PDB file of C-alpha atoms in Angstrom:
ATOM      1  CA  UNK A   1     -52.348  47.684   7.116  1.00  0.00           C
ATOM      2  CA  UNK A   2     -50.239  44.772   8.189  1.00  0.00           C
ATOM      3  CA  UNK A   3     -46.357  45.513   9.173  1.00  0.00           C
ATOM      4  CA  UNK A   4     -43.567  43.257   8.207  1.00  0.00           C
ATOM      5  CA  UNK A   5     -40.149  42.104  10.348  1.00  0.00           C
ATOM      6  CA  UNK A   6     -37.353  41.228   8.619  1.00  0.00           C
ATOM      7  CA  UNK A   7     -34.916  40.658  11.602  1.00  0.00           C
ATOM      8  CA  UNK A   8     -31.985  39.989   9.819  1.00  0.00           C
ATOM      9  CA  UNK A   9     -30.572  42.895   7.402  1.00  0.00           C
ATOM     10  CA  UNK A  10     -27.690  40.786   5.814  1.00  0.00           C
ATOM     11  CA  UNK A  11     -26.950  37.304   6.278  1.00  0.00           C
ATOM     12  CA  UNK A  12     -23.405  36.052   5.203  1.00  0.00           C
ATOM     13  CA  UNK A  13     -23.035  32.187   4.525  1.00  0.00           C
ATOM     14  CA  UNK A  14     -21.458  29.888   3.403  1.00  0.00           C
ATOM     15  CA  UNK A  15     -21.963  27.693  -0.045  1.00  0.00           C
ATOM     16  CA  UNK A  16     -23.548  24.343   0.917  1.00  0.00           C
ATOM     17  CA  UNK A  17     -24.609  25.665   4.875  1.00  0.00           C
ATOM     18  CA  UNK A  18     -27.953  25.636   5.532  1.00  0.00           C
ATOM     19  CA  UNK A  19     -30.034  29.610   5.845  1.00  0.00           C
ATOM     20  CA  UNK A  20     -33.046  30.618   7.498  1.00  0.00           C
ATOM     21  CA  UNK A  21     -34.515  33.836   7.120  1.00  0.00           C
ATOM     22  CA  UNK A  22     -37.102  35.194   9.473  1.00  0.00           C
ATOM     23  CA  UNK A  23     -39.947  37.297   8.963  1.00  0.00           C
ATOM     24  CA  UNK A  24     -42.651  37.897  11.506  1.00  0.00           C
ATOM     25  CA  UNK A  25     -45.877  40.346  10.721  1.00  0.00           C
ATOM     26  CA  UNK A  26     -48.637  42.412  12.713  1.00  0.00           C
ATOM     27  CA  UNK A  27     -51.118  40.357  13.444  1.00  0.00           C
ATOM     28  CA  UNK A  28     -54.943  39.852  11.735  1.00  0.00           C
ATOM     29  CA  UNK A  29     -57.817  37.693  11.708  1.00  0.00           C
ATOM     30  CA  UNK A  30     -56.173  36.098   8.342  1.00  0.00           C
ATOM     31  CA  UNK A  31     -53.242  36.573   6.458  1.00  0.00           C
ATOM     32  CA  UNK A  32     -51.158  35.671   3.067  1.00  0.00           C
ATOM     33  CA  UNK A  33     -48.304  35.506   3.061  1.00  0.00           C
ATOM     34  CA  UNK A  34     -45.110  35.300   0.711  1.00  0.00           C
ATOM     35  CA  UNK A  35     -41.370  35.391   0.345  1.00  0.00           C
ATOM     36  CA  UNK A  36     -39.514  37.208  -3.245  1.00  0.00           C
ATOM     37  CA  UNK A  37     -36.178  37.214  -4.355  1.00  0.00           C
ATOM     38  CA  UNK A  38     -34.873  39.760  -6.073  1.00  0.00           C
ATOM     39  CA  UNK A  39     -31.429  38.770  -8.013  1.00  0.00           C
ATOM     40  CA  UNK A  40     -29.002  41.906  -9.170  1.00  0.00           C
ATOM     41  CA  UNK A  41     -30.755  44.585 -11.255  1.00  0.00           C
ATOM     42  CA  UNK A  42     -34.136  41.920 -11.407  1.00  0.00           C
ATOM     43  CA  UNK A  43     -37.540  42.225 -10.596  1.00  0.00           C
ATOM     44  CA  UNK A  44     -38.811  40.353  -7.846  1.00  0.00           C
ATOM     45  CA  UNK A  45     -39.887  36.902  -8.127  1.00  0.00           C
ATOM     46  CA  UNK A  46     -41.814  34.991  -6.435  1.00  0.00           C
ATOM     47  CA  UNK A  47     -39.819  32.047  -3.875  1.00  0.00           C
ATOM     48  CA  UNK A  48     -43.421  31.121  -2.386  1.00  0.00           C
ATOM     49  CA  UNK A  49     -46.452  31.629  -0.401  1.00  0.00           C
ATOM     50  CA  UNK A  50     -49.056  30.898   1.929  1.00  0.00           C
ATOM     51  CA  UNK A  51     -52.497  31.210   1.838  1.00  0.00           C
ATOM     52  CA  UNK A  52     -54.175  28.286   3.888  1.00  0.00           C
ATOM     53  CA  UNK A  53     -53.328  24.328   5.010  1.00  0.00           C
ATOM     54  CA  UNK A  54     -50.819  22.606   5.550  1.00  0.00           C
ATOM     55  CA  UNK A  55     -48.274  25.630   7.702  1.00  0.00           C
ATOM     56  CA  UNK A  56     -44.914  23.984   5.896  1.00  0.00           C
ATOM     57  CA  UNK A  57     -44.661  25.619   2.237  1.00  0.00           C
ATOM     58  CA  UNK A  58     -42.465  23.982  -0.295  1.00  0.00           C
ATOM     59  CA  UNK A  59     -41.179  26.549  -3.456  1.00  0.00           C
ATOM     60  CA  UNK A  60     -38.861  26.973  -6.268  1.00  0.00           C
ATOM     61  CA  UNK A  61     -35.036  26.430  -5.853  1.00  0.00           C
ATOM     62  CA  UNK A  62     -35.520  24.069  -2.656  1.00  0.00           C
ATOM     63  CA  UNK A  63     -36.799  26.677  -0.290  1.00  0.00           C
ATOM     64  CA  UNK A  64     -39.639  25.837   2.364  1.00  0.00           C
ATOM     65  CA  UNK A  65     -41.143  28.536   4.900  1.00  0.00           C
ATOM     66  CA  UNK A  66     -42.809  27.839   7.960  1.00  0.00           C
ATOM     67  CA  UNK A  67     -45.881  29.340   8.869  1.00  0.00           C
ATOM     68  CA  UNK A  68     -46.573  29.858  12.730  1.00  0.00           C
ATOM     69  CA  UNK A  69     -49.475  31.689  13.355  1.00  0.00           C
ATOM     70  CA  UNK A  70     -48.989  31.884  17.088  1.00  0.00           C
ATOM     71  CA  UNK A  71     -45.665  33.463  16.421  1.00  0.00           C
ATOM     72  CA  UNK A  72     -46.703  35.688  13.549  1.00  0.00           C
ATOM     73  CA  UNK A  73     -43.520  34.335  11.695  1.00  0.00           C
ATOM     74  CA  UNK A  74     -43.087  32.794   8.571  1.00  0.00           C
ATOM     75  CA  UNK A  75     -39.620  32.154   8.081  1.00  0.00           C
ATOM     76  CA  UNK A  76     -37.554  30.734   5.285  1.00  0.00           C
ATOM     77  CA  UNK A  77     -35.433  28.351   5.214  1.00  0.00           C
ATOM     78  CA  UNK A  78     -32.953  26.566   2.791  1.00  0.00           C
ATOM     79  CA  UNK A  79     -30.919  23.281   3.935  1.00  0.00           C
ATOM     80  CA  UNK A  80     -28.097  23.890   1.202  1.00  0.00           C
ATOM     81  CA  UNK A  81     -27.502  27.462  -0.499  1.00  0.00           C
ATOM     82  CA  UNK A  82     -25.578  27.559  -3.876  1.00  0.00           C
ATOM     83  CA  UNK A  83     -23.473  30.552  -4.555  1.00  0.00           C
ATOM     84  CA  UNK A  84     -26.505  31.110  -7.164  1.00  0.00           C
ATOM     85  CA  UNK A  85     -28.862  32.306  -3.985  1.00  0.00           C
ATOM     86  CA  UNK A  86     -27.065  35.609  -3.231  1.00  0.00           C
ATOM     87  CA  UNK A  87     -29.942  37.817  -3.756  1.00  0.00           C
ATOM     88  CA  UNK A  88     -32.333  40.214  -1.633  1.00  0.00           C
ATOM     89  CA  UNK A  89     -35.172  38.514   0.176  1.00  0.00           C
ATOM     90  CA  UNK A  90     -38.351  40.279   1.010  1.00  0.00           C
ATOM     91  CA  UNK A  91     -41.438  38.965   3.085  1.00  0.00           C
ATOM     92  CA  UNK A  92     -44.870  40.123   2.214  1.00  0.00           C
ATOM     93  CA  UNK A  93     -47.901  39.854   4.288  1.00  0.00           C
ATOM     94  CA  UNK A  94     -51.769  40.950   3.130  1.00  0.00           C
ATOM     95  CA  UNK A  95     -54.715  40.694   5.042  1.00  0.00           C
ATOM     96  CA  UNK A  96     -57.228  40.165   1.665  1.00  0.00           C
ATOM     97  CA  UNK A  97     -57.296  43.956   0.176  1.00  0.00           C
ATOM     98  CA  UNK A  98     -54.945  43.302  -2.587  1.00  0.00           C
ATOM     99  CA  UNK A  99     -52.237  45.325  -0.922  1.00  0.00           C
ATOM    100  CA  UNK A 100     -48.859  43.209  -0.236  1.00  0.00           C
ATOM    101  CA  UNK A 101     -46.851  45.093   2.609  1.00  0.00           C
ATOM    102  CA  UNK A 102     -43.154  44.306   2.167  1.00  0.00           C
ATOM    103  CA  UNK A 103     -40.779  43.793   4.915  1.00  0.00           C
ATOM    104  CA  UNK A 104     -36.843  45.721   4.289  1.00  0.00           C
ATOM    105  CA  UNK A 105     -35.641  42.866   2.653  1.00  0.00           C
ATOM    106  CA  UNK A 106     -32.748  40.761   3.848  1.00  0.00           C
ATOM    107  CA  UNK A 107     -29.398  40.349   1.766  1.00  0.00           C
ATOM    108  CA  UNK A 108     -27.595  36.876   1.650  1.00  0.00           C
ATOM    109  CA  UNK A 109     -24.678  36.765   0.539  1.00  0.00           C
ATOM    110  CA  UNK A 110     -22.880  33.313  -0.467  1.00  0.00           C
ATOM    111  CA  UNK A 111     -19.772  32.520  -0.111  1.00  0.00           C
ATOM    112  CA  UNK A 112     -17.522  29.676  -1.540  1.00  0.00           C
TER     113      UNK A 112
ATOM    114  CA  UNK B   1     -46.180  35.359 -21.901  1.00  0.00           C
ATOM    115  CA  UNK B   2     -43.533  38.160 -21.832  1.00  0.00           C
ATOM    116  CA  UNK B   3     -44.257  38.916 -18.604  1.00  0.00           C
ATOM    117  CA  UNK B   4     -44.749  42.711 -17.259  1.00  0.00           C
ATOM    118  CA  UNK B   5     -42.693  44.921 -19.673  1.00  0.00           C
ATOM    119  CA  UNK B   6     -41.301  48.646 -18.368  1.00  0.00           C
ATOM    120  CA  UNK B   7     -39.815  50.801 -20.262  1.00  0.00           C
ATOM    121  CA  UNK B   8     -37.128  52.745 -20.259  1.00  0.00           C
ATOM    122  CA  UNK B   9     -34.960  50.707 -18.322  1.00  0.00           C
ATOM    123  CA  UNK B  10     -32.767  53.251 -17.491  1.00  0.00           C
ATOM    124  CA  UNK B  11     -33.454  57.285 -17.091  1.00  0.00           C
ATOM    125  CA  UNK B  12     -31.020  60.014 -16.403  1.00  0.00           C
ATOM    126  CA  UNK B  13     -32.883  63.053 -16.397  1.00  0.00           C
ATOM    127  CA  UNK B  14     -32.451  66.707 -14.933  1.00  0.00           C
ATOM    128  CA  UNK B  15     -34.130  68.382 -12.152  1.00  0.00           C
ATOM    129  CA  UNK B  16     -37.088  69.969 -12.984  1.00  0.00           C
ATOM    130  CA  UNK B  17     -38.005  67.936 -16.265  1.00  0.00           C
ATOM    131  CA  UNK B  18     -40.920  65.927 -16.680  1.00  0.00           C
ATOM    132  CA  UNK B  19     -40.304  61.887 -16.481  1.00  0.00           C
ATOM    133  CA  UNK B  20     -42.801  59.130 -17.761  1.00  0.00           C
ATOM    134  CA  UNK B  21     -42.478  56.104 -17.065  1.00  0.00           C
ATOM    135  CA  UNK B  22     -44.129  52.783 -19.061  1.00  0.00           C
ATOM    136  CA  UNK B  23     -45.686  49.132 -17.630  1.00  0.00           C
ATOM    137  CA  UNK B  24     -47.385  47.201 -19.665  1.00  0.00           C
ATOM    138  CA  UNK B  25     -48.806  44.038 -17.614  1.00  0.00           C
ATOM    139  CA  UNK B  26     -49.190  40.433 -18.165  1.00  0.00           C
ATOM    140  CA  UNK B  27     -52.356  40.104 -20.933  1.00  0.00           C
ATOM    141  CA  UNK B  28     -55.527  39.097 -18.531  1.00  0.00           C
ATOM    142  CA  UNK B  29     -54.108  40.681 -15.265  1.00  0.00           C
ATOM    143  CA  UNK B  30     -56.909  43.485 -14.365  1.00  0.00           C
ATOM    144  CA  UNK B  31     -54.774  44.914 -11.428  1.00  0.00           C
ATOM    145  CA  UNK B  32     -52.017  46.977 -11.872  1.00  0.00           C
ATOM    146  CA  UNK B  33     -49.487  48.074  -8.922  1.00  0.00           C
ATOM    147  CA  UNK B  34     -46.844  50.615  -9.617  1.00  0.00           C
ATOM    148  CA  UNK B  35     -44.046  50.656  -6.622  1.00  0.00           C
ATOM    149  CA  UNK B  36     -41.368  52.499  -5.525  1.00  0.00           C
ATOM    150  CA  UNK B  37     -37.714  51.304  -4.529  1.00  0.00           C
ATOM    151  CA  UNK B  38     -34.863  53.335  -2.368  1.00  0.00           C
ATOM    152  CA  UNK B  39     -31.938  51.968   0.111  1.00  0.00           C
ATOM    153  CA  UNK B  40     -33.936  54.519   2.758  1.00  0.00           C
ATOM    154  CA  UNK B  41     -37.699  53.455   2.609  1.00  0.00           C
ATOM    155  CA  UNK B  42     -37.667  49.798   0.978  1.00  0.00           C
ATOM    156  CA  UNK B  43     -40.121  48.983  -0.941  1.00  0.00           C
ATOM    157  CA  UNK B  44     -43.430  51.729  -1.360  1.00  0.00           C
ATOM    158  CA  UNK B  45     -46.511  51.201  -3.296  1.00  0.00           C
ATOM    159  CA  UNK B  46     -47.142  53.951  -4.749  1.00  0.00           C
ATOM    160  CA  UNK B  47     -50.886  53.451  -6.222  1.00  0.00           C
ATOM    161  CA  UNK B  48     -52.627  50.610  -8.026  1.00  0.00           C
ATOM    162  CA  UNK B  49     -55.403  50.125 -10.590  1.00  0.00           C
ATOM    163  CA  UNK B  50     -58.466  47.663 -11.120  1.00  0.00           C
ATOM    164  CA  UNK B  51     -59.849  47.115 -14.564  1.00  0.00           C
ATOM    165  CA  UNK B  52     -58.124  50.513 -15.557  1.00  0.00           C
ATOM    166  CA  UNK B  53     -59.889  52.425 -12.281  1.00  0.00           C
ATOM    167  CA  UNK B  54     -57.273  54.132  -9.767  1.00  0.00           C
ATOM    168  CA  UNK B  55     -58.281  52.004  -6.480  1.00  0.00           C
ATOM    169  CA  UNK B  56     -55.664  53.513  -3.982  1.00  0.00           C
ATOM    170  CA  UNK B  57     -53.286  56.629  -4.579  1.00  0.00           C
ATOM    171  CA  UNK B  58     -52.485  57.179  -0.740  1.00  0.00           C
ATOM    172  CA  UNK B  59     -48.987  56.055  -1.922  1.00  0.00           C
ATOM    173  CA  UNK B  60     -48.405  58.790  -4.068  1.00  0.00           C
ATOM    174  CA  UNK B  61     -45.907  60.851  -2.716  1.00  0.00           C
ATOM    175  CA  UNK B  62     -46.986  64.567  -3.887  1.00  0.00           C
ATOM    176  CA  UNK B  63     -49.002  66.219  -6.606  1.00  0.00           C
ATOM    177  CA  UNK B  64     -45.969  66.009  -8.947  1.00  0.00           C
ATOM    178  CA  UNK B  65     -46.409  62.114  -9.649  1.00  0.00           C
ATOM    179  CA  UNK B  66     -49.384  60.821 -11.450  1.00  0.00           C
ATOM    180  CA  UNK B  67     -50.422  57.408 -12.965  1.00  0.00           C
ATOM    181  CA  UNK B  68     -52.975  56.439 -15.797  1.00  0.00           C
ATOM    182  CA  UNK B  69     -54.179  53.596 -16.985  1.00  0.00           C
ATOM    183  CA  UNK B  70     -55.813  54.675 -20.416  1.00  0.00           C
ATOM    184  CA  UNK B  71     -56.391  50.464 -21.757  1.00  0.00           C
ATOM    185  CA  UNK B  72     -56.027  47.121 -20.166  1.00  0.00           C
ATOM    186  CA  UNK B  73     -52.377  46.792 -21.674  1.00  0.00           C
ATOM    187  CA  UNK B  74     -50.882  50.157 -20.648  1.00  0.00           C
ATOM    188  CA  UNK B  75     -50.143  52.627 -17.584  1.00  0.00           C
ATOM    189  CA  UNK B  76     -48.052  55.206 -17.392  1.00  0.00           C
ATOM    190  CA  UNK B  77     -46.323  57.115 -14.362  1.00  0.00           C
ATOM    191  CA  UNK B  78     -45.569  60.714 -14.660  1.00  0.00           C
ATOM    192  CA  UNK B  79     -42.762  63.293 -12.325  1.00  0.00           C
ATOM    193  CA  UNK B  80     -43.734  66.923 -13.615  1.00  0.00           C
ATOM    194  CA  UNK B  81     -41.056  68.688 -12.161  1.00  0.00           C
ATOM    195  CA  UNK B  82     -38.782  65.697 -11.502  1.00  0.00           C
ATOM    196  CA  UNK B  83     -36.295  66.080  -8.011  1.00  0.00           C
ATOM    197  CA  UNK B  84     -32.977  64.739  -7.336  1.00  0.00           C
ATOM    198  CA  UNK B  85     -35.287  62.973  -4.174  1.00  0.00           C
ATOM    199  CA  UNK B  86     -36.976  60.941  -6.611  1.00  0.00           C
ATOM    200  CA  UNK B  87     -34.314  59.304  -7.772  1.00  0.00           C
ATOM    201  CA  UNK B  88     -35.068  55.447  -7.035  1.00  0.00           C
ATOM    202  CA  UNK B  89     -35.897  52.238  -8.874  1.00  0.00           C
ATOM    203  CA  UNK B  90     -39.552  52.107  -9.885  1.00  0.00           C
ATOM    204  CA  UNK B  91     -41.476  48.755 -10.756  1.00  0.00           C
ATOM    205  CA  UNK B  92     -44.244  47.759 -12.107  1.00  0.00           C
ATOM    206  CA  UNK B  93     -46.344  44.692 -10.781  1.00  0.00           C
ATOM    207  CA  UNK B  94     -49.823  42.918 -11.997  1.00  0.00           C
ATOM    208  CA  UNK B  95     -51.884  40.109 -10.891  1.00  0.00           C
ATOM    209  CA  UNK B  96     -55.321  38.226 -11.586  1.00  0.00           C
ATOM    210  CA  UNK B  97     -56.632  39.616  -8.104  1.00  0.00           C
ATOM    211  CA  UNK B  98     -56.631  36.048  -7.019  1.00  0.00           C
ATOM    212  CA  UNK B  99     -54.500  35.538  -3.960  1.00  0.00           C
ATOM    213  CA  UNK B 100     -52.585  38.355  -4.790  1.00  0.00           C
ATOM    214  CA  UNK B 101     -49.519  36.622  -6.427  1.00  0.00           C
ATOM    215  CA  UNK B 102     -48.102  39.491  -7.996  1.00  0.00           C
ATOM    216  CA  UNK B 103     -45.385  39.137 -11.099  1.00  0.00           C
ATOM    217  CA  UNK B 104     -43.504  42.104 -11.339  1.00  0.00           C
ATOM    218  CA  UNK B 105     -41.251  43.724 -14.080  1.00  0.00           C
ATOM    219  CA  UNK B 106     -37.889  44.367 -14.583  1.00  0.00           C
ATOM    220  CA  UNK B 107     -38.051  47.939 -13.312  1.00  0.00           C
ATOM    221  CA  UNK B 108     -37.111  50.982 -14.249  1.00  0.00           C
ATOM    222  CA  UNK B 109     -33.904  52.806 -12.751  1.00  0.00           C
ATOM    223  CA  UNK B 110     -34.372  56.637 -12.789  1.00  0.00           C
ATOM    224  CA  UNK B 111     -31.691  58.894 -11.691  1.00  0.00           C
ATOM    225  CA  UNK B 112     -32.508  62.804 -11.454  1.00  0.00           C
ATOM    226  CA  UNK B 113     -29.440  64.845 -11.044  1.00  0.00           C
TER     227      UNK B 113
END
């Protein structure tokens, strides 16, 4: 089964900065991969994901990951946060078998 | 669609009584993931269902949990006794199989005292 690095726990920013939140996985032949939010007392939901092509991923609420399979990162990014983003952010990874292995999740926390 | 519906929401229960939890996923999904939630371990999956079959259980954590999947629109998952250690927020996911997008539910927020 794949593993999952989140390498940032909590990230505090500010409304309007830019965020980037990194993820980087075990490696495998072939991966999917994905990024959820989870908003207060929500399910998660999915941001976006990766399965083949192009390695730059656009998804809802103007986020974009990177995928870098040298690396074994796929990290998000978002060039403006609204105070709206504070959420939890978890990176999943699966290697085909219908299993997603989460990362720990990384809380953002936006400021005004 | 509704999405994936769990019931209760909530559950305050006492040690040693039997909990059930409800998920009833998106119409059309055939596989059915039931996860686990805590501040200590993250995010567990707990076991997960194909076309109503139990595919993986290695998740479970002891013989006191249990899930079924009787139909296509329901699964349950059962604490007989409950512990104060299983307190934790439990969700509910399902997907089409394809590319394993999962759309999870609200969850369900059980507290054992």
């Amino acid at each position: 089964a794949q593993s999952v690095t989140q390498l940032d726990s909590q990230v505090p920013v500010f409304e309007e900065a830019p965020v980037e939140l990194r993820c980087n996985y075990s490696s495998s032949v072939s991966v999917y991969l994905f990024w959820y939010v989870q908003y207060p007392n929500q399910g998660l939901q999915l941001l976006l994901k990766y399965l083949s092509g192009s390695t730059l991923v656009k998804g809802i609420n103007g986020f974009e990951a990177e995928f870098n399979k040298s690396q074994t990162s796929f990290h998000l990014r978002k060039p403006s946060v609204h105070i709206s983003d504070t959420a939890e952010y978890f990176c999943a990874v699966s290697d085909g078998d219908y299993k997603l292995s989460f990362g720990a999740g990384t809380t953002v926390t936006v400021r005004a | 669609d509704a999405g994936v519906i769990q019931s209760p929401r909530h559950e305050v229960t006492e040690m040693g009584q039997e909990v059930t939890l409800r998920c009833k996923p998106i119409s059309g999904h055939d596989y059915l993931f039931w996860y686990r939630q805590t501040m200590m371990r993250g995010l567990e999956l707990l076991i997960y269902f194909n076309n109503n079959v139990p595919i993986d259980d290695s998740g479970m954590p002891e013989d006191r949990f249990s899930a079924k999947m009787p139909n296509a629109s329901f699964s349950t998952l059962k604490i007989q006794p409950s512990e104060p250690r299983d307190s934790a927020v439990y969700f509910c996911a399902s997907n089409t199989g394809v590319y394993n997008e999962q759309f999870f539910g609200p969850g369900t927020r059980l507290t054992v005292l």
